[in-house]
PDB file of C-alpha atoms in Angstrom:
ATOM      1  CA  MET A   1      23.262 -29.299 -15.247  1.00 62.00           C
ATOM      2  CA  VAL A   2      20.537 -30.162 -17.779  1.00 70.00           C
ATOM      3  CA  ALA A   3      17.970 -30.316 -14.983  1.00 74.00           C
ATOM      4  CA  ASP A   4      19.055 -26.870 -13.737  1.00 75.00           C
ATOM      5  CA  LYS A   5      18.728 -25.393 -17.220  1.00 77.00           C
ATOM      6  CA  MET A   6      15.304 -26.958 -17.642  1.00 85.00           C
ATOM      7  CA  GLN A   7      14.151 -25.589 -14.276  1.00 86.00           C
ATOM      8  CA  THR A   8      15.378 -22.104 -15.210  1.00 84.00           C
ATOM      9  CA  LEU A   9      13.640 -22.338 -18.584  1.00 84.00           C
ATOM     10  CA  VAL A  10      10.336 -23.461 -17.052  1.00 89.00           C
ATOM     11  CA  ALA A  11      10.467 -20.838 -14.279  1.00 88.00           C
ATOM     12  CA  ALA A  12      11.298 -18.030 -16.715  1.00 84.00           C
ATOM     13  CA  GLY A  13       8.651 -19.225 -19.174  1.00 85.00           C
ATOM     14  CA  CYS A  14       5.925 -19.355 -16.516  1.00 89.00           C
ATOM     15  CA  PHE A  15       6.862 -15.907 -15.255  1.00 86.00           C
ATOM     16  CA  CYS A  16       6.858 -14.410 -18.766  1.00 84.00           C
ATOM     17  CA  PHE A  17       3.451 -15.916 -19.504  1.00 86.00           C
ATOM     18  CA  CYS A  18       1.998 -14.556 -16.236  1.00 88.00           C
ATOM     19  CA  SER A  19       3.729 -11.187 -16.720  1.00 83.00           C
ATOM     20  CA  ILE A  20       2.214 -10.628 -20.159  1.00 81.00           C
ATOM     21  CA  GLY A  21      -1.223 -11.684 -18.941  1.00 85.00           C
ATOM     22  CA  MET A  22      -1.016  -9.514 -15.822  1.00 85.00           C
ATOM     23  CA  LEU A  23      -0.014  -6.405 -17.764  1.00 79.00           C
ATOM     24  CA  TYR A  24      -2.793  -6.904 -20.309  1.00 80.00           C
ATOM     25  CA  PHE A  25      -5.624  -7.718 -17.869  1.00 89.00           C
ATOM     26  CA  ASN A  26      -4.542  -5.135 -15.281  1.00 86.00           C
ATOM     27  CA  LYS A  27      -4.810  -2.450 -17.961  1.00 82.00           C
ATOM     28  CA  ILE A  28      -8.452  -3.453 -18.533  1.00 88.00           C
ATOM     29  CA  ALA A  29      -9.184  -3.970 -14.830  1.00 91.00           C
ATOM     30  CA  VAL A  30      -7.954  -0.572 -13.658  1.00 87.00           C
ATOM     31  CA  GLY A  31     -10.068   1.086 -16.352  1.00 88.00           C
ATOM     32  CA  ALA A  32     -13.238  -0.685 -15.208  1.00 91.00           C
ATOM     33  CA  PHE A  33     -12.397  -0.636 -11.484  1.00 93.00           C
ATOM     34  CA  PRO A  34     -10.580   2.710 -10.939  1.00 90.00           C
ATOM     35  CA  LEU A  35      -9.891   2.115  -7.238  1.00 90.00           C
ATOM     36  CA  GLU A  36      -6.205   1.242  -7.538  1.00 87.00           C
ATOM     37  CA  CYS A  37      -5.409   0.430  -3.901  1.00 90.00           C
ATOM     38  CA  THR A  38      -8.548  -1.675  -3.476  1.00 93.00           C
ATOM     39  CA  LEU A  39      -7.822  -3.603  -6.670  1.00 93.00           C
ATOM     40  CA  VAL A  40      -4.279  -4.429  -5.515  1.00 91.00           C
ATOM     41  CA  ALA A  41      -5.597  -5.328  -2.041  1.00 93.00           C
ATOM     42  CA  VAL A  42      -8.107  -7.785  -3.554  1.00 95.00           C
ATOM     43  CA  GLN A  43      -5.350  -9.407  -5.636  1.00 94.00           C
ATOM     44  CA  MET A  44      -3.023  -9.726  -2.640  1.00 93.00           C
ATOM     45  CA  ALA A  45      -5.785 -11.065  -0.380  1.00 95.00           C
ATOM     46  CA  PHE A  46      -6.661 -13.731  -2.963  1.00 96.00           C
ATOM     47  CA  ALA A  47      -3.019 -14.802  -3.208  1.00 95.00           C
ATOM     48  CA  ALA A  48      -2.553 -14.950   0.575  1.00 94.00           C
ATOM     49  CA  VAL A  49      -5.749 -16.942   1.217  1.00 95.00           C
ATOM     50  CA  SER A  50      -5.021 -19.332  -1.668  1.00 95.00           C
ATOM     51  CA  LEU A  51      -1.531 -20.059  -0.321  1.00 94.00           C
ATOM     52  CA  LEU A  52      -2.820 -20.628   3.223  1.00 93.00           C
ATOM     53  CA  VAL A  53      -5.556 -22.976   2.035  1.00 93.00           C
ATOM     54  CA  GLY A  54      -3.774 -24.838  -0.757  1.00 89.00           C
ATOM     55  CA  GLY A  55      -0.079 -24.482   0.048  1.00 86.00           C
ATOM     56  CA  TRP A  56       0.210 -24.657   3.838  1.00 87.00           C
ATOM     57  CA  GLN A  57       2.087 -27.988   3.648  1.00 90.00           C
ATOM     58  CA  SER A  58       4.958 -26.350   1.751  1.00 91.00           C
ATOM     59  CA  LEU A  59       5.371 -23.465   4.220  1.00 92.00           C
ATOM     60  CA  HIS A  60       8.810 -23.454   5.860  1.00 92.00           C
ATOM     61  CA  VAL A  61      10.559 -20.915   8.082  1.00 93.00           C
ATOM     62  CA  GLY A  62      14.151 -21.670   9.064  1.00 91.00           C
ATOM     63  CA  SER A  63      14.437 -19.015  11.759  1.00 92.00           C
ATOM     64  CA  ALA A  64      12.911 -15.754  12.980  1.00 93.00           C
ATOM     65  CA  LYS A  65      15.966 -13.943  11.605  1.00 93.00           C
ATOM     66  CA  ASP A  66      15.285 -15.249   8.097  1.00 93.00           C
ATOM     67  CA  LEU A  67      11.647 -14.214   8.425  1.00 93.00           C
ATOM     68  CA  LEU A  68      12.570 -10.676   9.496  1.00 94.00           C
ATOM     69  CA  ARG A  69      15.170 -10.375   6.739  1.00 93.00           C
ATOM     70  CA  TRP A  70      12.614 -11.265   4.076  1.00 94.00           C
ATOM     71  CA  CYS A  71      10.174  -8.704   5.489  1.00 93.00           C
ATOM     72  CA  MET A  72      12.515  -6.038   4.074  1.00 93.00           C
ATOM     73  CA  VAL A  73      11.267  -7.071   0.620  1.00 92.00           C
ATOM     74  CA  VAL A  74       7.604  -6.385   1.451  1.00 92.00           C
ATOM     75  CA  PRO A  75       7.627  -2.539   1.127  1.00 92.00           C
ATOM     76  CA  PHE A  76       9.315  -2.744  -2.274  1.00 92.00           C
ATOM     77  CA  PHE A  77       7.041  -5.551  -3.495  1.00 90.00           C
ATOM     78  CA  THR A  78       3.972  -3.585  -2.413  1.00 91.00           C
ATOM     79  CA  GLY A  79       5.276  -0.327  -3.881  1.00 89.00           C
ATOM     80  CA  MET A  80       6.027  -2.067  -7.157  1.00 86.00           C
ATOM     81  CA  LEU A  81       2.452  -3.369  -7.457  1.00 84.00           C
ATOM     82  CA  LEU A  82       0.847  -0.017  -6.617  1.00 85.00           C
ATOM     83  CA  SER A  83       3.114   2.051  -8.869  1.00 85.00           C
ATOM     84  CA  SER A  84       2.563  -0.455 -11.675  1.00 80.00           C
ATOM     85  CA  ILE A  85      -1.223  -0.069 -11.423  1.00 79.00           C
ATOM     86  CA  LEU A  86      -0.920   3.743 -11.382  1.00 79.00           C
ATOM     87  CA  ALA A  87       1.476   3.656 -14.325  1.00 78.00           C
ATOM     88  CA  LEU A  88      -0.982   1.564 -16.336  1.00 71.00           C
ATOM     89  CA  LYS A  89      -3.814   3.941 -15.413  1.00 75.00           C
ATOM     90  CA  HIS A  90      -2.025   7.095 -16.568  1.00 75.00           C
ATOM     91  CA  ALA A  91       0.097   5.756 -19.452  1.00 72.00           C
ATOM     92  CA  SER A  92      -0.082   3.318 -22.334  1.00 67.00           C
ATOM     93  CA  MET A  93       1.295  -0.198 -21.917  1.00 62.00           C
ATOM     94  CA  SER A  94       3.881   0.583 -24.592  1.00 63.00           C
ATOM     95  CA  LEU A  95       5.228   3.513 -22.566  1.00 68.00           C
ATOM     96  CA  VAL A  96       5.381   1.413 -19.388  1.00 69.00           C
ATOM     97  CA  ILE A  97       7.399  -1.260 -21.154  1.00 65.00           C
ATOM     98  CA  THR A  98       9.801   0.939 -23.073  1.00 64.00           C
ATOM     99  CA  LEU A  99      10.638   3.389 -20.276  1.00 66.00           C
ATOM    100  CA  ARG A 100      11.739   0.488 -18.073  1.00 70.00           C
ATOM    101  CA  ALA A 101      14.387  -0.501 -20.594  1.00 67.00           C
ATOM    102  CA  LEU A 102      17.192   1.138 -18.612  1.00 66.00           C
ATOM    103  CA  SER A 103      16.286  -0.514 -15.293  1.00 74.00           C
ATOM    104  CA  PRO A 104      18.780  -3.401 -15.809  1.00 77.00           C
ATOM    105  CA  LEU A 105      21.640  -0.878 -15.871  1.00 72.00           C
ATOM    106  CA  GLY A 106      20.933   0.143 -12.271  1.00 76.00           C
ATOM    107  CA  SER A 107      20.776  -3.451 -11.051  1.00 79.00           C
ATOM    108  CA  LEU A 108      23.935  -4.288 -12.999  1.00 77.00           C
ATOM    109  CA  LEU A 109      25.918  -1.666 -11.084  1.00 76.00           C
ATOM    110  CA  VAL A 110      24.649  -2.827  -7.684  1.00 79.00           C
ATOM    111  CA  GLU A 111      25.149  -6.564  -8.365  1.00 78.00           C
ATOM    112  CA  ARG A 112      28.863  -5.910  -8.865  1.00 76.00           C
ATOM    113  CA  PHE A 113      29.078  -5.514  -5.066  1.00 77.00           C
ATOM    114  CA  TYR A 114      27.259  -8.759  -4.180  1.00 79.00           C
ATOM    115  CA  PRO A 115      29.061 -11.649  -2.380  1.00 78.00           C
ATOM    116  CA  ASP A 116      29.180 -13.461  -5.736  1.00 75.00           C
ATOM    117  CA  PRO A 117      29.373 -10.454  -8.127  1.00 78.00           C
ATOM    118  CA  LEU A 118      27.758 -10.541 -11.535  1.00 72.00           C
ATOM    119  CA  GLU A 119      30.372 -10.776 -14.277  1.00 78.00           C
ATOM    120  CA  VAL A 120      30.129  -7.911 -16.760  1.00 80.00           C
ATOM    121  CA  SER A 121      31.424  -7.726 -20.307  1.00 84.00           C
ATOM    122  CA  THR A 122      31.472  -4.992 -22.912  1.00 87.00           C
ATOM    123  CA  GLY A 123      28.660  -6.785 -24.736  1.00 86.00           C
ATOM    124  CA  VAL A 124      26.436  -6.717 -21.635  1.00 84.00           C
ATOM    125  CA  VAL A 125      26.901  -2.971 -21.118  1.00 84.00           C
ATOM    126  CA  LEU A 126      26.432  -2.166 -24.811  1.00 88.00           C
ATOM    127  CA  SER A 127      23.239  -4.230 -25.024  1.00 85.00           C
ATOM    128  CA  ILE A 128      21.703  -2.297 -22.111  1.00 81.00           C
ATOM    129  CA  ILE A 129      22.747   0.994 -23.730  1.00 85.00           C
ATOM    130  CA  VAL A 130      21.023  -0.138 -26.944  1.00 87.00           C
ATOM    131  CA  MET A 131      17.841  -0.789 -24.938  1.00 81.00           C
ATOM    132  CA  GLY A 132      18.111   2.678 -23.421  1.00 79.00           C
ATOM    133  CA  LEU A 133      18.541   4.200 -26.880  1.00 85.00           C
ATOM    134  CA  GLY A 134      15.377   2.459 -28.044  1.00 82.00           C
ATOM    135  CA  GLY A 135      13.482   3.805 -25.029  1.00 76.00           C
ATOM    136  CA  THR A 136      14.718   7.332 -25.759  1.00 78.00           C
ATOM    137  CA  MET A 137      13.566   7.087 -29.383  1.00 81.00           C
ATOM    138  CA  TYR A 138      10.131   5.923 -28.254  1.00 74.00           C
ATOM    139  CA  CYS A 139       9.706   8.703 -25.665  1.00 72.00           C
ATOM    140  CA  SER A 140      10.808  11.422 -28.085  1.00 73.00           C
ATOM    141  CA  GLN A 141       7.405  11.140 -29.792  1.00 69.00           C
ATOM    142  CA  LEU A 142       5.259  11.405 -26.651  1.00 64.00           C
ATOM    143  CA  ASP A 143       2.824  14.282 -26.194  1.00 64.00           C
ATOM    144  CA  HIS A 144       2.497  16.299 -22.974  1.00 60.00           C
ATOM    145  CA  SER A 145      -0.544  14.342 -21.800  1.00 60.00           C
ATOM    146  CA  HIS A 146       1.779  11.452 -20.889  1.00 57.00           C
ATOM    147  CA  LEU A 147       3.951  13.443 -18.438  1.00 58.00           C
ATOM    148  CA  GLN A 148       2.108  12.174 -15.361  1.00 61.00           C
ATOM    149  CA  GLY A 149       2.351   8.665 -16.694  1.00 70.00           C
ATOM    150  CA  VAL A 150       6.116   9.054 -17.164  1.00 76.00           C
ATOM    151  CA  PHE A 151       6.507   9.887 -13.447  1.00 79.00           C
ATOM    152  CA  TRP A 152       4.714   6.717 -12.335  1.00 80.00           C
ATOM    153  CA  VAL A 153       6.627   4.543 -14.823  1.00 80.00           C
ATOM    154  CA  ILE A 154      10.008   5.877 -13.634  1.00 81.00           C
ATOM    155  CA  LEU A 155       8.988   5.417  -9.990  1.00 85.00           C
ATOM    156  CA  ASN A 156       7.863   1.873 -10.767  1.00 83.00           C
ATOM    157  CA  ALA A 157      11.188   1.117 -12.488  1.00 82.00           C
ATOM    158  CA  ILE A 158      13.204   2.353  -9.491  1.00 86.00           C
ATOM    159  CA  ILE A 159      11.146   0.344  -6.995  1.00 89.00           C
ATOM    160  CA  ALA A 160      11.282  -2.743  -9.252  1.00 85.00           C
ATOM    161  CA  VAL A 161      15.098  -2.585  -9.364  1.00 85.00           C
ATOM    162  CA  CYS A 162      15.288  -2.396  -5.550  1.00 88.00           C
ATOM    163  CA  ASP A 163      12.798  -5.264  -5.211  1.00 88.00           C
ATOM    164  CA  ARG A 164      14.675  -7.537  -7.602  1.00 84.00           C
ATOM    165  CA  LEU A 165      18.073  -6.779  -6.064  1.00 86.00           C
ATOM    166  CA  LEU A 166      16.836  -7.624  -2.573  1.00 89.00           C
ATOM    167  CA  GLN A 167      15.102 -10.794  -3.738  1.00 88.00           C
ATOM    168  CA  ARG A 168      18.185 -11.935  -5.645  1.00 86.00           C
ATOM    169  CA  LEU A 169      20.396 -11.379  -2.595  1.00 87.00           C
ATOM    170  CA  MET A 170      18.076 -13.410  -0.361  1.00 91.00           C
ATOM    171  CA  LEU A 171      17.078 -16.164  -2.784  1.00 87.00           C
ATOM    172  CA  SER A 172      20.223 -17.141  -4.684  1.00 83.00           C
ATOM    173  CA  LYS A 173      22.232 -19.991  -3.173  1.00 82.00           C
ATOM    174  CA  ASP A 174      25.519 -18.271  -4.068  1.00 77.00           C
ATOM    175  CA  GLN A 175      24.607 -14.941  -2.420  1.00 79.00           C
ATOM    176  CA  ASN A 176      23.162 -14.559   1.111  1.00 84.00           C
ATOM    177  CA  PRO A 177      20.006 -16.712   1.046  1.00 88.00           C
ATOM    178  CA  VAL A 178      17.234 -16.972   3.627  1.00 91.00           C
ATOM    179  CA  ASP A 179      15.984 -20.337   4.853  1.00 93.00           C
ATOM    180  CA  LEU A 180      12.407 -19.899   3.655  1.00 93.00           C
ATOM    181  CA  SER A 181      10.372 -21.869   1.150  1.00 93.00           C
ATOM    182  CA  LYS A 182       9.166 -20.120  -2.012  1.00 92.00           C
ATOM    183  CA  THR A 183       5.573 -20.502  -0.789  1.00 93.00           C
ATOM    184  CA  THR A 184       6.471 -18.761   2.480  1.00 94.00           C
ATOM    185  CA  CYS A 185       8.162 -15.875   0.642  1.00 94.00           C
ATOM    186  CA  THR A 186       5.117 -15.442  -1.594  1.00 94.00           C
ATOM    187  CA  LEU A 187       2.765 -15.542   1.394  1.00 95.00           C
ATOM    188  CA  ILE A 188       4.777 -12.933   3.311  1.00 95.00           C
ATOM    189  CA  ASN A 189       4.877 -10.602   0.306  1.00 93.00           C
ATOM    190  CA  ASN A 190       1.134 -10.712  -0.198  1.00 94.00           C
ATOM    191  CA  GLY A 191      -0.070 -11.142   3.392  1.00 94.00           C
ATOM    192  CA  CYS A 192       2.105  -8.433   4.946  1.00 93.00           C
ATOM    193  CA  GLY A 193       1.825  -6.178   1.902  1.00 92.00           C
ATOM    194  CA  LEU A 194      -1.955  -6.328   2.114  1.00 93.00           C
ATOM    195  CA  ILE A 195      -1.974  -4.331   5.381  1.00 92.00           C
ATOM    196  CA  PRO A 196      -0.471  -1.026   4.114  1.00 91.00           C
ATOM    197  CA  VAL A 197      -2.397  -1.291   0.833  1.00 91.00           C
ATOM    198  CA  ALA A 198      -5.705  -1.722   2.685  1.00 92.00           C
ATOM    199  CA  ILE A 199      -4.858   1.234   4.952  1.00 92.00           C
ATOM    200  CA  ALA A 200      -4.049   3.361   1.890  1.00 89.00           C
ATOM    201  CA  ALA A 201      -7.370   2.370   0.276  1.00 91.00           C
ATOM    202  CA  TYR A 202      -9.253   3.346   3.438  1.00 92.00           C
ATOM    203  CA  CYS A 203      -7.441   6.697   3.780  1.00 90.00           C
ATOM    204  CA  MET A 204      -8.208   7.549   0.163  1.00 88.00           C
ATOM    205  CA  GLY A 205     -11.914   6.830   0.715  1.00 91.00           C
ATOM    206  CA  GLU A 206     -11.984   3.978  -1.791  1.00 92.00           C
ATOM    207  CA  PHE A 207     -13.981   1.590   0.387  1.00 92.00           C
ATOM    208  CA  SER A 208     -17.037   3.858   0.331  1.00 92.00           C
ATOM    209  CA  GLU A 209     -16.953   3.869  -3.478  1.00 94.00           C
ATOM    210  CA  VAL A 210     -16.677   0.088  -3.868  1.00 93.00           C
ATOM    211  CA  PRO A 211     -20.459  -0.694  -3.934  1.00 94.00           C
ATOM    212  CA  HIS A 212     -21.085   1.934  -6.642  1.00 93.00           C
ATOM    213  CA  VAL A 213     -18.143   0.795  -8.789  1.00 93.00           C
ATOM    214  CA  VAL A 214     -19.001  -2.910  -8.415  1.00 94.00           C
ATOM    215  CA  ALA A 215     -22.608  -2.224  -9.439  1.00 94.00           C
ATOM    216  CA  GLN A 216     -21.380  -0.792 -12.744  1.00 93.00           C
ATOM    217  CA  LEU A 217     -19.110  -3.713 -13.596  1.00 93.00           C
ATOM    218  CA  THR A 218     -20.091  -5.900 -16.517  1.00 93.00           C
ATOM    219  CA  LEU A 219     -19.705  -9.680 -16.436  1.00 95.00           C
ATOM    220  CA  TRP A 220     -16.611  -9.382 -18.629  1.00 94.00           C
ATOM    221  CA  HIS A 221     -15.005  -6.897 -16.222  1.00 94.00           C
ATOM    222  CA  LYS A 222     -15.699  -9.199 -13.277  1.00 94.00           C
ATOM    223  CA  VAL A 223     -14.048 -12.053 -15.162  1.00 95.00           C
ATOM    224  CA  VAL A 224     -11.037  -9.847 -15.920  1.00 94.00           C
ATOM    225  CA  ILE A 225     -10.639  -8.852 -12.252  1.00 95.00           C
ATOM    226  CA  ALA A 226     -10.873 -12.520 -11.241  1.00 95.00           C
ATOM    227  CA  LEU A 227      -8.199 -13.359 -13.820  1.00 95.00           C
ATOM    228  CA  THR A 228      -5.877 -10.678 -12.420  1.00 94.00           C
ATOM    229  CA  CYS A 229      -6.211 -12.332  -9.008  1.00 95.00           C
ATOM    230  CA  VAL A 230      -5.315 -15.786 -10.357  1.00 95.00           C
ATOM    231  CA  ILE A 231      -2.488 -14.493 -12.547  1.00 95.00           C
ATOM    232  CA  GLY A 232      -1.287 -12.300  -9.665  1.00 92.00           C
ATOM    233  CA  LEU A 233      -0.816 -15.406  -7.533  1.00 94.00           C
ATOM    234  CA  GLY A 234       1.067 -17.071 -10.394  1.00 93.00           C
ATOM    235  CA  ILE A 235       3.356 -14.129 -11.056  1.00 91.00           C
ATOM    236  CA  SER A 236       4.138 -13.722  -7.334  1.00 91.00           C
ATOM    237  CA  TYR A 237       5.287 -17.331  -6.999  1.00 93.00           C
ATOM    238  CA  CYS A 238       6.972 -17.645 -10.401  1.00 91.00           C
ATOM    239  CA  GLY A 239       8.784 -14.349  -9.858  1.00 89.00           C
ATOM    240  CA  ILE A 240      10.395 -15.706  -6.687  1.00 91.00           C
ATOM    241  CA  TRP A 241      11.121 -19.030  -8.377  1.00 90.00           C
ATOM    242  CA  ALA A 242      12.801 -17.411 -11.383  1.00 88.00           C
ATOM    243  CA  GLN A 243      14.668 -14.841  -9.276  1.00 85.00           C
ATOM    244  CA  SER A 244      16.283 -17.639  -7.257  1.00 86.00           C
ATOM    245  CA  LEU A 245      17.803 -19.009 -10.470  1.00 82.00           C
ATOM    246  CA  ILE A 246      18.992 -15.932 -12.424  1.00 80.00           C
ATOM    247  CA  SER A 247      20.557 -12.555 -11.625  1.00 77.00           C
ATOM    248  CA  ALA A 248      18.452  -9.468 -10.941  1.00 71.00           C
ATOM    249  CA  THR A 249      19.812  -7.841 -14.104  1.00 73.00           C
ATOM    250  CA  SER A 250      18.887 -10.840 -16.265  1.00 77.00           C
ATOM    251  CA  PHE A 251      15.469 -10.944 -14.612  1.00 79.00           C
ATOM    252  CA  LEU A 252      14.775  -7.297 -15.469  1.00 76.00           C
ATOM    253  CA  VAL A 253      15.967  -7.767 -19.059  1.00 74.00           C
ATOM    254  CA  MET A 254      13.722 -10.836 -19.393  1.00 75.00           C
ATOM    255  CA  THR A 255      10.768  -8.917 -17.953  1.00 72.00           C
ATOM    256  CA  ASN A 256      11.257  -5.963 -20.290  1.00 67.00           C
ATOM    257  CA  ALA A 257      11.783  -8.116 -23.371  1.00 67.00           C
ATOM    258  CA  ASN A 258       8.774 -10.400 -22.945  1.00 67.00           C
ATOM    259  CA  LYS A 259       6.430  -7.444 -22.518  1.00 63.00           C
ATOM    260  CA  PHE A 260       7.196  -6.206 -26.022  1.00 63.00           C
ATOM    261  CA  VAL A 261       4.594  -8.733 -27.074  1.00 65.00           C
ATOM    262  CA  ILE A 262       2.118  -6.312 -25.475  1.00 68.00           C
ATOM    263  CA  ILE A 263       3.240  -3.483 -27.742  1.00 68.00           C
ATOM    264  CA  GLY A 264       2.241  -5.563 -30.741  1.00 66.00           C
ATOM    265  CA  ILE A 265      -1.080  -6.516 -29.135  1.00 65.00           C
ATOM    266  CA  GLU A 266      -1.857  -2.917 -28.180  1.00 66.00           C
ATOM    267  CA  ALA A 267      -0.905  -1.386 -31.517  1.00 68.00           C
ATOM    268  CA  PHE A 268      -1.865  -4.072 -34.029  1.00 67.00           C
ATOM    269  CA  GLY A 269      -4.325  -6.301 -32.166  1.00 62.00           C
ATOM    270  CA  LEU A 270      -6.419  -4.053 -29.927  1.00 58.00           C
ATOM    271  CA  HIS A 271      -5.804  -0.924 -32.043  1.00 64.00           C
ATOM    272  CA  THR A 272      -5.825   1.146 -28.833  1.00 64.00           C
ATOM    273  CA  LYS A 273      -2.461   2.720 -29.572  1.00 65.00           C
ATOM    274  CA  VAL A 274      -1.125   4.262 -32.771  1.00 71.00           C
ATOM    275  CA  LEU A 275       2.659   4.084 -32.963  1.00 72.00           C
ATOM    276  CA  SER A 276       4.637   6.464 -35.148  1.00 80.00           C
ATOM    277  CA  ARG A 277       7.492   5.146 -37.267  1.00 84.00           C
ATOM    278  CA  THR A 278      10.033   6.456 -34.735  1.00 84.00           C
ATOM    279  CA  GLN A 279       8.202   4.773 -31.844  1.00 78.00           C
ATOM    280  CA  THR A 280       8.014   1.488 -33.732  1.00 80.00           C
ATOM    281  CA  ILE A 281      11.742   1.638 -34.465  1.00 85.00           C
ATOM    282  CA  GLY A 282      12.486   2.578 -30.846  1.00 81.00           C
ATOM    283  CA  ALA A 283      10.480  -0.347 -29.491  1.00 77.00           C
ATOM    284  CA  SER A 284      12.186  -2.698 -31.954  1.00 81.00           C
ATOM    285  CA  VAL A 285      15.652  -1.406 -31.021  1.00 85.00           C
ATOM    286  CA  THR A 286      14.878  -2.050 -27.354  1.00 78.00           C
ATOM    287  CA  LEU A 287      13.890  -5.627 -28.137  1.00 76.00           C
ATOM    288  CA  ILE A 288      17.058  -6.113 -30.191  1.00 84.00           C
ATOM    289  CA  GLY A 289      19.066  -4.843 -27.217  1.00 82.00           C
ATOM    290  CA  ALA A 290      17.437  -7.474 -25.006  1.00 77.00           C
ATOM    291  CA  CYS A 291      18.410 -10.184 -27.504  1.00 78.00           C
ATOM    292  CA  LEU A 292      21.987  -8.877 -27.571  1.00 84.00           C
ATOM    293  CA  TYR A 293      22.065  -9.011 -23.770  1.00 80.00           C
ATOM    294  CA  ALA A 294      20.991 -12.669 -23.845  1.00 75.00           C
ATOM    295  CA  GLN A 295      23.818 -13.468 -26.275  1.00 80.00           C
ATOM    296  CA  ALA A 296      26.358 -11.565 -24.168  1.00 83.00           C
ATOM    297  CA  ARG A 297      25.319 -13.471 -21.021  1.00 77.00           C
ATOM    298  CA  LYS A 298      25.527 -16.748 -22.934  1.00 75.00           C
ATOM    299  CA  LYS A 299      29.148 -16.026 -23.914  1.00 80.00           C
ATOM    300  CA  ILE A 300      30.063 -15.177 -20.300  1.00 79.00           C
ATOM    301  CA  GLU A 301      28.516 -18.438 -19.060  1.00 69.00           C
ATOM    302  CA  ALA A 302      30.332 -20.417 -21.776  1.00 74.00           C
ATOM    303  CA  LYS A 303      33.688 -18.961 -20.690  1.00 76.00           C
ATOM    304  CA  ALA A 304      32.913 -19.745 -17.065  1.00 67.00           C
ATOM    305  CA  LYS A 305      32.215 -23.397 -17.932  1.00 65.00           C
ATOM    306  CA  GLU A 306      35.574 -23.693 -19.694  1.00 68.00           C
ATOM    307  CA  LYS A 307      37.340 -22.851 -16.430  1.00 64.00           C
ATOM    308  CA  GLN A 308      35.374 -25.271 -14.229  1.00 56.00           C
ATOM    309  CA  PRO A 309      36.291 -28.880 -15.235  1.00 52.00           C
ATOM    310  CA  ILE A 310      39.969 -28.716 -14.231  1.00 48.00           C
ATOM    311  CA  LEU A 311      39.624 -28.470 -10.436  1.00 46.00           C
ATOM    312  CA  PRO A 312      37.090 -31.319  -9.937  1.00 48.00           C
ATOM    313  CA  VAL A 313      39.319 -33.716 -11.907  1.00 45.00           C
ATOM    314  CA  GLN A 314      42.372 -32.781  -9.821  1.00 47.00           C
ATOM    315  CA  ASN A 315      40.423 -33.251  -6.581  1.00 48.00           C
ATOM    316  CA  GLU A 316      39.229 -36.706  -7.653  1.00 45.00           C
ATOM    317  CA  ALA A 317      42.817 -37.682  -8.503  1.00 42.00           C
ATOM    318  CA  LYS A 318      43.983 -36.684  -5.020  1.00 42.00           C
ATOM    319  CA  LYS A 319      41.222 -38.744  -3.399  1.00 43.00           C
ATOM    320  CA  VAL A 320      42.282 -41.844  -5.364  1.00 40.00           C
ATOM    321  CA  GLN A 321      45.921 -41.397  -4.319  1.00 43.00           C
ATOM    322  CA  MET A 322      44.938 -41.110  -0.662  1.00 41.00           C
TER     323      MET A 322
END
């Protein structure tokens, strides 16, 4: 039990660290290298090649059926990456983070129909509503120039919910898991996802612009793009690792909450965003809602543990009698 908790903590911590870094460096990268599809394709190609070269020994495929089942995740994984890049290009990081606050509510409703349904309490629902209230407060102060950005953020949130729900269903041992290693899942996501992204880049004429854009990159921008490739590999693997251990709803809440660090960096560190008092309060309320969700889930898990010890003891007693 302690080992399981430690694994969950490490997986969630690694994902949060990569998530914050990816959001921050992608914002810089897409500004310096405004060829969105090509940028995502480079990141995915790096991840796929790295896994083939350095992780081939851990590749495992149980059956062709499992492989085909996991391929259903690829379109959503790819769509999530592309919509995330476009959202960062047309909107501030603060807007991207806060508008996704309601995404756990959608996953919460769907997970109620899973083979092992997610237990819901009043506290869980109220905490998500609080996060939604904070997001509404933040968006109430947006000007019209952010309307296009809002579209991409909402699209990204919808695709992210679908991606996490599918991954949870196929990764969790108590749902309907596939017999694939985490390395294999990560490789499929990036290797197969690379194909449609590269086609999209070609159709949009990005490849012809690459030499001109690369020639204008500074050393710092090249370092940033390289970092997004490395962190992209980390977030791909850690995302699958963490998703196999916690529910899709908890994963989305964790993702939204950890990125509020970026709001502070953007507003008070980089000084690239000026937040009004209402926006600051809204962002804070959303973070408080995430904390309330964590407490609500903790109470549900504590109640579940209280019901568990009785049956194992009875079973052991029967074995002794026999």
